[in-house]
mmCIF file of C-alpha atoms in Angstrom:
data_model
loop_
_atom_site.group_PDB
_atom_site.id
_atom_site.type_symbol
_atom_site.label_atom_id
_atom_site.label_comp_id
_atom_site.label_asym_id
_atom_site.label_seq_id
_atom_site.Cartn_x
_atom_site.Cartn_y
_atom_site.Cartn_z
ATOM 1 C CA UNK A 1 107.986 84.974 120.416
ATOM 2 C CA UNK A 2 108.081 82.785 117.286
ATOM 3 C CA UNK A 3 107.473 79.654 119.355
ATOM 4 C CA UNK A 4 104.211 81.086 120.655
ATOM 5 C CA UNK A 5 103.108 82.236 117.210
ATOM 6 C CA UNK A 6 103.669 78.744 115.845
ATOM 7 C CA UNK A 7 101.775 77.109 118.713
ATOM 8 C CA UNK A 8 98.857 79.544 118.651
ATOM 9 C CA UNK A 9 98.332 80.211 114.946
ATOM 10 C CA UNK A 10 100.277 77.743 112.816
ATOM 11 C CA UNK A 11 99.945 74.363 114.471
ATOM 12 C CA UNK A 12 100.097 72.698 111.052
ATOM 13 C CA UNK A 13 103.767 73.687 110.901
ATOM 14 C CA UNK A 14 104.755 72.549 114.395
ATOM 15 C CA UNK A 15 106.640 69.532 113.071
ATOM 16 C CA UNK A 16 108.822 71.986 111.147
ATOM 17 C CA UNK A 17 109.202 74.202 114.186
ATOM 18 C CA UNK A 18 112.943 73.692 114.713
ATOM 19 C CA UNK A 19 113.693 74.406 111.064
ATOM 20 C CA UNK A 20 111.453 77.501 111.032
ATOM 21 C CA UNK A 21 113.054 78.885 114.186
ATOM 22 C CA UNK A 22 116.510 78.276 112.702
ATOM 23 C CA UNK A 23 115.546 80.220 109.580
ATOM 24 C CA UNK A 24 114.190 83.075 111.691
ATOM 25 C CA UNK A 25 117.517 83.332 113.548
ATOM 26 C CA UNK A 26 119.453 83.286 110.272
ATOM 27 C CA UNK A 27 117.173 86.015 108.883
ATOM 28 C CA UNK A 28 117.705 88.173 111.982
ATOM 29 C CA UNK A 29 121.474 87.706 111.757
ATOM 30 C CA UNK A 30 121.552 88.628 108.066
ATOM 31 C CA UNK A 31 119.575 91.813 108.728
ATOM 32 C CA UNK A 32 121.915 92.820 111.523
ATOM 33 C CA UNK A 33 125.011 92.172 109.406
ATOM 34 C CA UNK A 34 123.550 94.268 106.580
ATOM 35 C CA UNK A 35 122.421 96.991 109.009
ATOM 36 C CA UNK A 36 118.897 96.720 107.635
ATOM 37 C CA UNK A 37 115.415 96.313 109.062
ATOM 38 C CA UNK A 38 112.085 95.162 107.671
ATOM 39 C CA UNK A 39 108.633 96.639 108.248
ATOM 40 C CA UNK A 40 107.981 94.641 111.420
ATOM 41 C CA UNK A 41 111.322 95.806 112.815
ATOM 42 C CA UNK A 42 110.330 99.420 112.259
ATOM 43 C CA UNK A 43 107.422 98.908 114.663
ATOM 44 C CA UNK A 44 109.141 96.637 117.194
ATOM 45 C CA UNK A 45 112.272 98.771 117.443
ATOM 46 C CA UNK A 46 110.259 101.995 117.598
ATOM 47 C CA UNK A 47 108.236 100.647 120.505
ATOM 48 C CA UNK A 48 111.385 99.503 122.309
ATOM 49 C CA UNK A 49 112.979 102.894 121.699
ATOM 50 C CA UNK A 50 110.180 104.896 123.325
ATOM 51 C CA UNK A 51 109.806 102.384 126.165
ATOM 52 C CA UNK A 52 113.463 102.022 127.108
ATOM 53 C CA UNK A 53 114.601 105.588 126.477
ATOM 54 C CA UNK A 54 112.331 108.065 128.286
ATOM 55 C CA UNK A 55 114.142 111.151 126.875
ATOM 56 C CA UNK A 56 113.286 110.022 123.329
ATOM 57 C CA UNK A 57 109.682 109.312 124.315
ATOM 58 C CA UNK A 58 109.367 112.691 126.058
ATOM 59 C CA UNK A 59 110.779 114.493 123.021
ATOM 60 C CA UNK A 60 108.200 112.802 120.768
ATOM 61 C CA UNK A 61 105.510 113.683 123.281
ATOM 62 C CA UNK A 62 106.513 117.337 123.045
ATOM 63 C CA UNK A 63 106.801 117.232 119.265
ATOM 64 C CA UNK A 64 103.408 115.582 118.647
ATOM 65 C CA UNK A 65 101.111 117.446 121.016
ATOM 66 C CA UNK A 66 97.957 116.474 119.122
ATOM 67 C CA UNK A 67 97.669 112.994 117.624
ATOM 68 C CA UNK A 68 94.967 111.766 115.228
ATOM 69 C CA UNK A 69 94.808 108.143 114.071
ATOM 70 C CA UNK A 70 92.400 107.264 111.267
ATOM 71 C CA UNK A 71 91.021 103.757 110.551
ATOM 72 C CA UNK A 72 91.927 102.831 114.112
ATOM 73 C CA UNK A 73 90.106 99.504 113.925
ATOM 74 C CA UNK A 74 92.811 98.350 111.484
ATOM 75 C CA UNK A 75 95.780 99.056 113.774
ATOM 76 C CA UNK A 76 97.793 96.241 115.311
ATOM 77 C CA UNK A 77 98.992 95.944 118.906
ATOM 78 C CA UNK A 78 102.415 97.427 118.188
ATOM 79 C CA UNK A 79 100.972 100.495 116.482
ATOM 80 C CA UNK A 80 98.510 101.128 119.318
ATOM 81 C CA UNK A 81 101.233 100.790 121.951
ATOM 82 C CA UNK A 82 103.512 103.200 120.088
ATOM 83 C CA UNK A 83 100.744 105.787 119.844
ATOM 84 C CA UNK A 84 99.914 105.395 123.553
ATOM 85 C CA UNK A 85 103.571 105.853 124.516
ATOM 86 C CA UNK A 86 103.927 109.013 122.441
ATOM 87 C CA UNK A 87 100.613 110.475 123.588
ATOM 88 C CA UNK A 88 101.352 109.842 127.270
ATOM 89 C CA UNK A 89 98.768 109.462 130.055
ATOM 90 C CA UNK A 90 97.257 112.906 129.454
ATOM 91 C CA UNK A 91 98.056 113.308 125.769
ATOM 92 C CA UNK A 92 95.688 114.795 123.220
ATOM 93 C CA UNK A 93 94.835 111.616 121.345
ATOM 94 C CA UNK A 94 91.924 111.237 118.947
ATOM 95 C CA UNK A 95 91.178 108.055 117.033
ATOM 96 C CA UNK A 96 88.627 107.584 114.254
ATOM 97 C CA UNK A 97 87.317 104.192 113.313
ATOM 98 C CA UNK A 98 84.411 101.796 113.067
ATOM 99 C CA UNK A 99 84.391 98.735 115.290
ATOM 100 C CA UNK A 100 81.926 97.112 112.858
ATOM 101 C CA UNK A 101 84.472 97.300 110.026
ATOM 102 C CA UNK A 102 87.345 95.436 111.648
ATOM 103 C CA UNK A 103 88.133 92.892 108.920
ATOM 104 C CA UNK A 104 91.940 92.840 108.779
ATOM 105 C CA UNK A 105 92.773 90.497 111.642
ATOM 106 C CA UNK A 106 94.500 88.238 109.099
ATOM 107 C CA UNK A 107 97.001 91.090 108.615
ATOM 108 C CA UNK A 108 97.522 91.612 112.344
ATOM 109 C CA UNK A 109 94.807 94.182 113.093
ATOM 110 C CA UNK A 110 93.606 93.928 116.688
ATOM 111 C CA UNK A 111 89.905 94.579 117.312
ATOM 112 C CA UNK A 112 90.644 95.207 120.993
ATOM 113 C CA UNK A 113 92.487 98.429 120.178
ATOM 114 C CA UNK A 114 89.276 100.283 119.393
ATOM 115 C CA UNK A 115 86.739 98.416 121.513
ATOM 116 C CA UNK A 116 88.890 98.734 124.671
ATOM 117 C CA UNK A 117 90.158 102.246 123.945
ATOM 118 C CA UNK A 118 88.299 103.767 126.885
ATOM 119 C CA UNK A 119 89.824 101.214 129.246
ATOM 120 C CA UNK A 120 93.286 102.456 128.313
ATOM 121 C CA UNK A 121 92.142 106.091 128.163
ATOM 122 C CA UNK A 122 89.396 106.540 130.792
ATOM 123 C CA UNK A 123 89.040 110.262 130.056
ATOM 124 C CA UNK A 124 88.205 109.642 126.404
ATOM 125 C CA UNK A 125 84.814 110.693 125.033
ATOM 126 C CA UNK A 126 82.994 108.794 122.288
ATOM 127 C CA UNK A 127 81.342 110.716 119.448
ATOM 128 C CA UNK A 128 79.162 108.576 117.204
ATOM 129 C CA UNK A 129 78.894 109.463 113.518
ATOM 130 C CA UNK A 130 75.695 107.678 112.544
ATOM 131 C CA UNK A 131 74.602 109.773 109.543
ATOM 132 C CA UNK A 132 75.432 108.008 106.277
ATOM 133 C CA UNK A 133 75.689 110.003 103.045
ATOM 134 C CA UNK A 134 76.526 107.125 100.710
ATOM 135 C CA UNK A 135 73.922 104.371 101.036
ATOM 136 C CA UNK A 136 70.156 104.179 100.764
ATOM 137 C CA UNK A 137 67.838 103.419 103.733
ATOM 138 C CA UNK A 138 67.307 99.887 102.433
ATOM 139 C CA UNK A 139 71.027 99.119 102.458
ATOM 140 C CA UNK A 140 71.500 100.642 105.906
ATOM 141 C CA UNK A 141 68.566 98.649 107.243
ATOM 142 C CA UNK A 142 70.383 95.483 106.211
ATOM 143 C CA UNK A 143 73.632 96.774 107.739
ATOM 144 C CA UNK A 144 71.929 97.705 111.022
ATOM 145 C CA UNK A 145 70.301 94.282 111.225
ATOM 146 C CA UNK A 146 73.659 92.604 110.745
ATOM 147 C CA UNK A 147 75.632 94.854 113.113
ATOM 148 C CA UNK A 148 73.027 94.378 115.836
ATOM 149 C CA UNK A 149 74.254 90.810 116.366
ATOM 150 C CA UNK A 150 77.839 91.824 117.211
ATOM 151 C CA UNK A 151 78.611 90.704 120.759
ATOM 152 C CA UNK A 152 81.151 93.456 121.537
ATOM 153 C CA UNK A 153 80.450 96.802 119.936
ATOM 154 C CA UNK A 154 79.664 100.478 120.302
ATOM 155 C CA UNK A 155 75.877 100.372 119.708
ATOM 156 C CA UNK A 156 74.867 102.492 116.752
ATOM 157 C CA UNK A 157 71.989 103.018 114.331
ATOM 158 C CA UNK A 158 73.013 104.216 110.875
ATOM 159 C CA UNK A 159 70.659 106.734 109.255
ATOM 160 C CA UNK A 160 70.606 107.568 105.543
ATOM 161 C CA UNK A 161 70.473 111.003 103.942
ATOM 162 C CA UNK A 162 69.688 109.616 100.490
ATOM 163 C CA UNK A 163 66.183 108.668 99.435
ATOM 164 C CA UNK A 164 64.952 105.104 99.156
ATOM 165 C CA UNK A 165 66.092 102.646 96.505
ATOM 166 C CA UNK A 166 65.744 98.976 95.583
ATOM 167 C CA UNK A 167 66.160 96.284 98.201
ATOM 168 C CA UNK A 168 69.643 94.785 98.361
ATOM 169 C CA UNK A 169 69.997 91.129 97.436
ATOM 170 C CA UNK A 170 72.409 88.549 98.756
ATOM 171 C CA UNK A 171 73.637 85.804 96.453
ATOM 172 C CA UNK A 172 75.567 82.774 97.707
ATOM 173 C CA UNK A 173 78.094 81.329 95.234
ATOM 174 C CA UNK A 174 79.854 78.010 95.483
ATOM 175 C CA UNK A 175 83.262 79.245 94.350
ATOM 176 C CA UNK A 176 85.025 82.180 92.693
ATOM 177 C CA UNK A 177 84.257 80.936 89.180
ATOM 178 C CA UNK A 178 80.547 80.802 89.949
ATOM 179 C CA UNK A 179 80.769 84.276 91.460
ATOM 180 C CA UNK A 180 82.450 85.652 88.330
ATOM 181 C CA UNK A 181 79.849 84.013 86.098
ATOM 182 C CA UNK A 182 76.972 85.393 88.150
ATOM 183 C CA UNK A 183 78.427 88.913 88.051
ATOM 184 C CA UNK A 184 78.835 88.838 84.276
ATOM 185 C CA UNK A 185 75.355 87.350 83.829
ATOM 186 C CA UNK A 186 73.744 89.990 86.035
ATOM 187 C CA UNK A 187 75.445 92.812 84.132
ATOM 188 C CA UNK A 188 74.136 91.337 80.885
ATOM 189 C CA UNK A 189 70.628 91.084 82.353
ATOM 190 C CA UNK A 190 70.707 94.737 83.398
ATOM 191 C CA UNK A 191 71.733 95.716 79.885
ATOM 192 C CA UNK A 192 68.877 93.640 78.469
ATOM 193 C CA UNK A 193 66.518 95.444 80.859
ATOM 194 C CA UNK A 194 67.509 98.766 79.307
ATOM 195 C CA UNK A 195 70.318 99.979 81.569
ATOM 196 C CA UNK A 196 73.374 101.451 79.870
ATOM 197 C CA UNK A 197 76.640 99.727 80.736
ATOM 198 C CA UNK A 198 78.106 103.072 81.774
ATOM 199 C CA UNK A 199 75.525 103.124 84.595
ATOM 200 C CA UNK A 200 76.541 99.696 85.942
ATOM 201 C CA UNK A 201 79.355 99.331 88.488
ATOM 202 C CA UNK A 202 80.962 96.271 90.035
ATOM 203 C CA UNK A 203 82.575 96.995 93.394
ATOM 204 C CA UNK A 204 85.285 94.790 94.902
ATOM 205 C CA UNK A 205 87.846 95.136 97.666
ATOM 206 C CA UNK A 206 90.989 93.925 95.901
ATOM 207 C CA UNK A 207 91.891 94.117 92.217
ATOM 208 C CA UNK A 208 92.663 90.405 91.962
ATOM 209 C CA UNK A 209 88.954 89.755 92.552
ATOM 210 C CA UNK A 210 88.377 91.085 89.032
ATOM 211 C CA UNK A 211 90.749 88.533 87.519
ATOM 212 C CA UNK A 212 88.552 85.464 88.074
ATOM 213 C CA UNK A 213 88.229 83.330 84.907
ATOM 214 C CA UNK A 214 85.007 83.203 82.944
ATOM 215 C CA UNK A 215 83.400 79.954 81.783
#
């Protein structure tokens, strides 16, 4: 409920709680009048449909006899519950994911979906994919050392196929401007050391990270 969300996650807006709740009700009314739904509604209403109407759930269960969910660590509670309802208690359900890469909680992803999967599906078997084809042993050594400190996890040791390379370095920057300056400076240094710019890559998760201003 909105009241609980405000109390648990947005306490800084509690003094505006009545106004926020009023706006939420107006929004819901407008959607209903327009016969429209938003993305959250698609999940909430789908879950309610399969929970409250067994014939619909059973039909989906028959239609989707084998279910595969990729990037399962990024699913939210609604998505996991929908999948469980469709799969049924003895459904053929396979999920693929990495509990050490659950980084989207700010978008609603629930780490418990993957780490507690066997509690909800006691018959499930875990197959660990620990061979890494992308990174060097030095990078994986750093990753293994970091992952080892996770309190709740599926223990794993990543092993590289590629040969050894340079040691990874970690650089701490004070802000995004300093980070942008360091990146540009390091690229220039590599060019001065004889590397061609076509052999240099800058990796980032979101495109807006590349828009930081330069001093």
